[in-house]
Coordinates of C-alpha atoms in Angstrom, one line a residue:
M185 CA 94.0 92.5 111.0
S186 CA 91.4 92.2 113.0
N187 CA 89.3 89.2 113.7
A188 CA 86.1 88.5 112.0
R189 CA 82.6 87.6 112.6
T190 CA 80.2 87.2 109.8
A191 CA 78.4 90.1 111.2
R192 CA 77.0 93.2 109.5
F193 CA 79.7 95.6 108.3
S194 CA 78.8 97.9 111.2
R195 CA 80.3 95.5 113.6
R196 CA 82.3 95.6 110.9
G197 CA 82.7 92.5 109.1
I198 CA 86.0 93.9 109.4
L199 CA 87.0 91.2 111.7
A200 CA 88.1 89.8 108.5
A201 CA 91.6 91.0 108.2
G202 CA 93.6 87.9 108.1
G203 CA 91.8 85.5 109.8
A204 CA 88.7 83.8 111.0
L205 CA 87.5 83.5 114.5
G206 CA 85.4 81.2 116.3
L207 CA 82.8 83.9 115.9
G208 CA 82.6 83.7 112.2
A209 CA 84.0 85.7 109.4
V210 CA 87.3 87.3 109.1
L211 CA 89.1 90.6 108.6
A212 CA 92.0 91.4 106.5
A213 CA 93.7 94.8 107.1
C214 CA 94.7 97.5 104.8
G215 CA 96.2 98.6 101.6
D216 CA 97.7 101.6 99.8
G217 CA 100.7 103.7 100.7
D218 CA 98.8 107.0 100.8
A219 CA 97.6 107.1 104.4
K220 CA 94.8 109.6 104.0
S221 CA 96.0 110.8 107.4
G222 CA 95.1 114.1 108.6
G223 CA 98.4 114.8 110.2
S224 CA 99.3 115.6 113.8
D225 CA 98.4 118.8 115.6
S226 CA 100.4 117.8 118.6
T227 CA 101.7 120.6 120.7
G228 CA 105.1 119.3 121.6
A229 CA 104.0 117.1 124.5
A230 CA 107.3 115.3 124.4
E231 CA 109.0 118.5 125.5
S232 CA 106.4 119.6 128.0
K233 CA 103.6 117.7 129.6
S234 CA 101.9 120.8 130.8
G235 CA 100.3 122.9 128.1
P236 CA 97.3 122.1 125.9
W237 CA 97.2 119.1 123.7
S238 CA 95.6 118.4 120.4
F239 CA 95.7 115.7 117.8
K240 CA 94.0 115.3 114.4
D241 CA 93.2 111.6 113.9
D242 CA 92.6 109.6 110.7
R243 CA 88.9 110.4 110.8
G244 CA 89.7 114.0 110.4
T245 CA 88.6 114.6 114.0
T246 CA 90.7 116.9 116.1
V247 CA 90.7 116.2 119.8
K248 CA 91.7 119.2 122.0
L249 CA 92.5 119.0 125.7
D250 CA 93.9 121.4 128.3
K251 CA 96.8 119.1 128.9
V252 CA 98.5 116.0 127.6
P253 CA 96.2 113.0 128.4
A254 CA 97.3 111.1 131.5
N255 CA 94.5 108.7 131.9
I256 CA 94.6 106.8 128.5
V257 CA 92.4 103.9 127.7
A258 CA 93.2 102.1 124.5
F259 CA 92.6 99.0 122.4
T260 CA 95.1 96.4 123.4
G261 CA 97.2 96.5 120.2
V262 CA 97.4 100.3 120.4
A263 CA 98.4 100.2 124.0
A264 CA 101.1 97.7 123.1
A265 CA 102.5 100.0 120.5
L266 CA 102.4 103.1 122.8
H267 CA 104.2 101.0 125.4
D268 CA 107.1 100.5 123.0
Y269 CA 107.4 104.3 122.8
G270 CA 107.3 104.8 126.5
V271 CA 103.6 105.8 126.8
E272 CA 101.6 103.8 129.3
V273 CA 97.8 103.4 129.5
K274 CA 95.5 102.9 132.5
G275 CA 93.0 100.6 130.8
V276 CA 92.7 98.4 127.7
F277 CA 90.0 96.6 125.8
G278 CA 90.4 93.8 123.3
P279 CA 92.4 90.5 123.4
T280 CA 94.7 91.1 126.4
K281 CA 94.9 87.9 128.4
T282 CA 94.8 84.2 127.4
K283 CA 92.7 81.7 129.3
D284 CA 95.7 80.9 131.6
G285 CA 96.1 84.6 132.4
K286 CA 99.2 85.2 130.3
A287 CA 99.6 88.1 127.9
D288 CA 97.8 87.7 124.6
V289 CA 99.9 88.0 121.5
Q290 CA 98.3 91.3 120.8
A291 CA 99.4 92.7 124.1
G292 CA 103.1 92.8 123.0
D293 CA 105.5 93.6 125.9
M294 CA 102.9 95.2 128.2
D295 CA 102.6 94.0 131.7
V296 CA 99.0 93.0 131.6
S297 CA 98.8 92.8 135.3
K298 CA 99.2 96.5 135.6
V299 CA 96.4 97.6 133.4
T300 CA 92.6 97.5 133.9
V301 CA 91.0 95.2 131.4
L302 CA 87.6 96.5 130.3
G303 CA 86.9 93.7 127.9
N304 CA 88.9 90.8 126.7
V305 CA 86.7 89.6 123.7
W306 CA 84.6 91.1 121.0
D307 CA 81.5 93.1 122.1
Q308 CA 82.8 93.2 125.7
F309 CA 83.4 96.6 127.3
N310 CA 82.7 97.4 130.9
V311 CA 81.4 101.0 130.7
E312 CA 81.0 101.4 134.4
K313 CA 84.6 100.4 135.1
Y314 CA 85.7 102.6 132.2
A315 CA 84.1 105.6 134.0
T316 CA 86.0 104.9 137.2
L317 CA 89.3 105.4 135.3
S318 CA 88.3 109.0 134.6
P319 CA 89.6 108.6 131.0
D320 CA 91.0 111.6 129.3
V321 CA 91.0 109.9 125.9
L322 CA 90.2 106.6 124.2
I323 CA 92.5 105.4 121.5
T324 CA 91.9 102.6 119.0
T325 CA 92.2 101.7 115.3
T326 CA 89.7 101.8 112.5
F327 CA 89.3 99.3 109.7
D328 CA 86.9 101.2 107.4
D329 CA 86.5 104.6 105.8
A330 CA 83.6 105.5 108.1
G331 CA 86.0 105.6 111.1
T332 CA 84.3 102.9 113.1
L333 CA 86.1 102.5 116.4
W334 CA 87.7 99.0 116.6
Y335 CA 86.4 96.9 119.4
V336 CA 84.1 99.6 120.8
P337 CA 80.7 97.8 121.0
E338 CA 77.9 99.1 118.8
A339 CA 75.4 98.8 121.7
S340 CA 77.4 100.9 124.1
K341 CA 79.4 103.2 121.8
D342 CA 77.2 106.3 122.7
K343 CA 77.7 105.9 126.4
I344 CA 81.4 105.4 125.9
A345 CA 81.6 108.5 123.8
K346 CA 80.2 110.7 126.5
L347 CA 82.9 109.8 128.9
A348 CA 85.9 110.9 126.9
P349 CA 86.9 111.9 123.4
S350 CA 88.3 109.3 121.0
V351 CA 91.3 109.1 118.7
A352 CA 91.4 106.6 115.8
V353 CA 94.5 105.5 113.8
S354 CA 93.5 104.0 110.5
V355 CA 94.6 100.6 109.3
Y356 CA 92.4 100.7 106.3
D357 CA 93.3 101.0 102.6
R358 CA 97.0 102.0 103.2
Q359 CA 100.4 100.3 103.6
L360 CA 101.9 99.4 107.0
T361 CA 104.4 102.2 106.9
A362 CA 101.6 104.8 106.8
S363 CA 100.0 103.5 109.9
L364 CA 103.3 103.1 111.6
E365 CA 104.0 106.8 110.9
R366 CA 100.7 107.9 112.4
M367 CA 101.2 105.8 115.6
W368 CA 104.7 107.4 115.9
E369 CA 103.2 110.9 115.6
L370 CA 100.5 110.0 118.2
A371 CA 103.0 108.6 120.6
E372 CA 105.3 111.6 120.2
S373 CA 102.3 113.9 121.0
L374 CA 101.6 111.9 124.1
G375 CA 105.1 112.4 125.4
G376 CA 106.9 109.4 124.0
D377 CA 110.6 109.6 123.8
M378 CA 111.1 109.1 120.1
K379 CA 114.8 109.8 120.3
A380 CA 115.4 106.9 122.7
A381 CA 118.1 104.5 121.4
E382 CA 115.7 101.5 121.4
V383 CA 113.2 103.5 119.4
T384 CA 115.5 104.8 116.7
D385 CA 117.3 101.5 116.5
A386 CA 113.9 99.7 115.9
K387 CA 113.2 102.0 113.0
K388 CA 116.5 101.2 111.4
R389 CA 116.0 97.5 111.9
F390 CA 112.6 97.8 110.3
E391 CA 114.1 99.5 107.2
K392 CA 116.8 96.8 107.1
A393 CA 114.3 94.0 107.4
S394 CA 112.1 95.6 104.7
E395 CA 115.1 95.7 102.3
R396 CA 115.9 92.0 103.1
L397 CA 112.3 91.1 102.2
R398 CA 112.5 93.1 99.0
Q399 CA 115.6 91.2 98.0
A400 CA 114.2 87.8 99.0
A401 CA 111.1 88.4 96.9
K402 CA 113.2 89.6 94.0
A403 CA 115.4 86.5 94.2
N404 CA 112.5 84.1 94.5
P405 CA 109.7 85.5 92.3
D406 CA 108.0 82.2 91.7
I407 CA 107.4 81.5 95.4
K408 CA 103.6 82.0 95.9
V409 CA 102.5 83.1 99.4
M410 CA 99.0 82.6 100.8
A411 CA 97.7 84.5 103.8
G412 CA 95.2 82.3 105.7
S413 CA 93.2 82.1 108.9
A414 CA 91.5 79.0 110.4
S415 CA 88.2 78.6 112.1
P416 CA 86.4 75.3 112.9
E417 CA 84.1 75.6 109.9
L418 CA 86.0 77.6 107.4
F419 CA 89.5 78.5 106.1
Y420 CA 89.9 82.2 105.1
V421 CA 92.2 83.4 102.4
S422 CA 93.1 87.1 102.7
G423 CA 93.5 89.4 99.8
T424 CA 96.2 92.0 99.8
D425 CA 94.2 95.1 98.7
L426 CA 93.0 96.1 102.2
S427 CA 95.5 94.7 104.7
V428 CA 98.2 97.0 105.8
D429 CA 100.9 94.4 106.2
L430 CA 100.0 92.4 103.1
E431 CA 99.8 95.5 100.9
Y432 CA 103.2 96.6 102.1
Y433 CA 104.7 93.2 101.5
K434 CA 103.2 93.1 98.0
A435 CA 104.7 96.5 97.3
L436 CA 108.1 95.0 98.3
G437 CA 107.6 92.4 95.6
V438 CA 106.1 89.4 97.5
N439 CA 104.1 87.2 95.1
F440 CA 100.7 86.6 96.9
V441 CA 97.8 84.3 96.1
E442 CA 94.8 86.6 95.6
P443 CA 91.3 85.3 96.3
T444 CA 89.2 84.8 93.3
E445 CA 85.8 85.1 95.0
K446 CA 86.3 87.6 97.8
A447 CA 83.4 88.1 100.1
K448 CA 81.2 91.1 99.2
E449 CA 79.3 93.3 101.7
P450 CA 78.8 93.0 104.6
T451 CA 82.4 91.8 105.0
G452 CA 83.7 94.1 102.4
G453 CA 86.0 92.0 100.3
W454 CA 88.7 91.3 102.8
F455 CA 88.9 87.6 102.2
E456 CA 87.6 84.4 100.6
S457 CA 85.8 81.8 102.7
L458 CA 86.6 78.2 101.8
S459 CA 85.2 75.0 103.3
W460 CA 87.9 72.6 104.5
E461 CA 87.1 70.3 101.7
N462 CA 88.1 73.1 99.3
V463 CA 91.1 74.3 101.2
D464 CA 93.4 73.3 98.3
K465 CA 91.7 75.6 95.8
H466 CA 94.7 77.9 95.6
K467 CA 98.2 76.8 94.9
A468 CA 100.8 78.1 97.4
D469 CA 104.4 77.4 98.3
L470 CA 104.3 79.2 101.6
I471 CA 101.4 79.9 103.9
I472 CA 101.4 82.7 106.5
M473 CA 98.7 82.0 109.2
D474 CA 96.8 84.4 111.4
D475 CA 98.4 84.2 114.9
R476 CA 95.6 85.8 116.9
S477 CA 94.2 83.8 119.7
S478 CA 90.8 83.9 118.0
A479 CA 92.1 81.8 115.2
I480 CA 93.0 78.1 115.2
Q481 CA 96.8 77.8 115.0
P482 CA 98.4 75.5 112.5
A483 CA 99.6 72.9 115.0
D484 CA 95.9 72.5 116.1
I485 CA 94.4 72.0 112.7
T486 CA 93.3 68.4 112.3
E487 CA 91.6 68.6 108.9
A488 CA 93.1 66.0 106.6
T489 CA 92.8 68.3 103.6
W490 CA 95.0 70.8 105.4
K491 CA 97.7 68.3 106.1
K492 CA 97.8 67.3 102.5
L493 CA 98.6 70.8 101.2
P494 CA 102.1 70.8 99.6
A495 CA 103.2 73.8 101.7
V496 CA 102.1 72.1 104.9
K497 CA 103.8 68.8 104.0
A498 CA 107.0 70.8 103.2
G499 CA 106.9 72.6 106.6
Q500 CA 106.5 75.9 104.8
V501 CA 104.0 77.5 107.2
I502 CA 104.7 80.5 109.4
G503 CA 102.8 82.9 111.6
R504 CA 101.4 86.3 110.6
S505 CA 100.2 89.2 112.8
A506 CA 96.9 89.9 111.1
E507 CA 96.6 93.0 113.3
P508 CA 100.2 94.2 113.5
I509 CA 101.2 96.1 116.7
L510 CA 102.0 99.5 115.2
S511 CA 105.5 99.9 116.5
Y512 CA 108.6 99.4 114.4
D513 CA 110.0 97.0 117.0
K514 CA 107.0 94.7 116.8
C515 CA 106.9 94.7 113.0
V516 CA 110.5 93.7 112.5
P517 CA 110.2 90.0 113.5
Q518 CA 107.2 89.6 111.2
I519 CA 109.1 91.0 108.2
E520 CA 112.3 89.1 109.0
A521 CA 110.4 85.8 109.4
L522 CA 108.7 86.3 106.0
A523 CA 112.0 87.2 104.3
E524 CA 113.7 84.1 105.8
A525 CA 110.8 81.8 104.8
I526 CA 110.9 83.1 101.2
E527 CA 114.6 82.7 101.1
K528 CA 114.4 79.1 102.2
A529 CA 111.1 78.1 100.5
K530 CA 111.1 75.3 97.9
K531 CA 108.7 75.5 94.9
V532 CA 106.1 72.9 95.8
S533 CA 102.9 74.1 94.1

């Protein structure tokens, strides 16, 4: 997912993916197994870090360089995924550090003390500092079919574009597996060791976890799951038709609550906004909540209407990565947690 602000779709109301932020609206994240990906034109960087490098991203844009990028700057979640494949970046932008200086949930296993943080919140990107890194390439995700670069500010995008070419991995209108495959291809082109034991093991664990979720959903077809995100003013219910993770889980058989009045443009139908008075509009047995630092976490929700929800009273609430880190290793715990929750859930709606 992606956070959300009720901004125009250029700033891409996308922030809707699973959750709401203190800034406003919410973003949901992708849908359909066909990844419309352009495929990789990598030149075998894993074998040799010398020769030319090229990669065709999900906008259909091919970036060509004389050598494999060494000075990489990436959106935090992308940097976290590349880290899992042995590819390190010099700079990041996006939620990286919490207020107490610890790694944000979207930073994964990165050592955030060893990267230059160009911006930690939405619309924050230090262009001057970016220039000092002598970037070879900027890598991020995109949450729309226009290829808008996630977390690259509208106001400074042209200046940023002049300093280095960009690569975008789409998490829009496709299933999680498609985006995972693209990140794998990108990491491999950048010299990642895709044959490392921890990498191949993570992929096997992902497949095993996915099968467990499939079986859990099959054995418990009546368990209704709702994907939500909380802000001070509103509760957001995400639909599954655009979110990479939710669309994948749905394909595995998970029975989701689908919003009946999804927001139209500019937010693009990612979610339904509910006042806290109406948070009980949809019946659910299990609630999976946006775990991003921009969203209010379940333990901190004080609304009485929330506490009265059957799933909440039954303790059937778990976290959800609304913007999954696109490495198999980081997706496994999410799938396993959902499978276990469905296996143990009681029908309360």
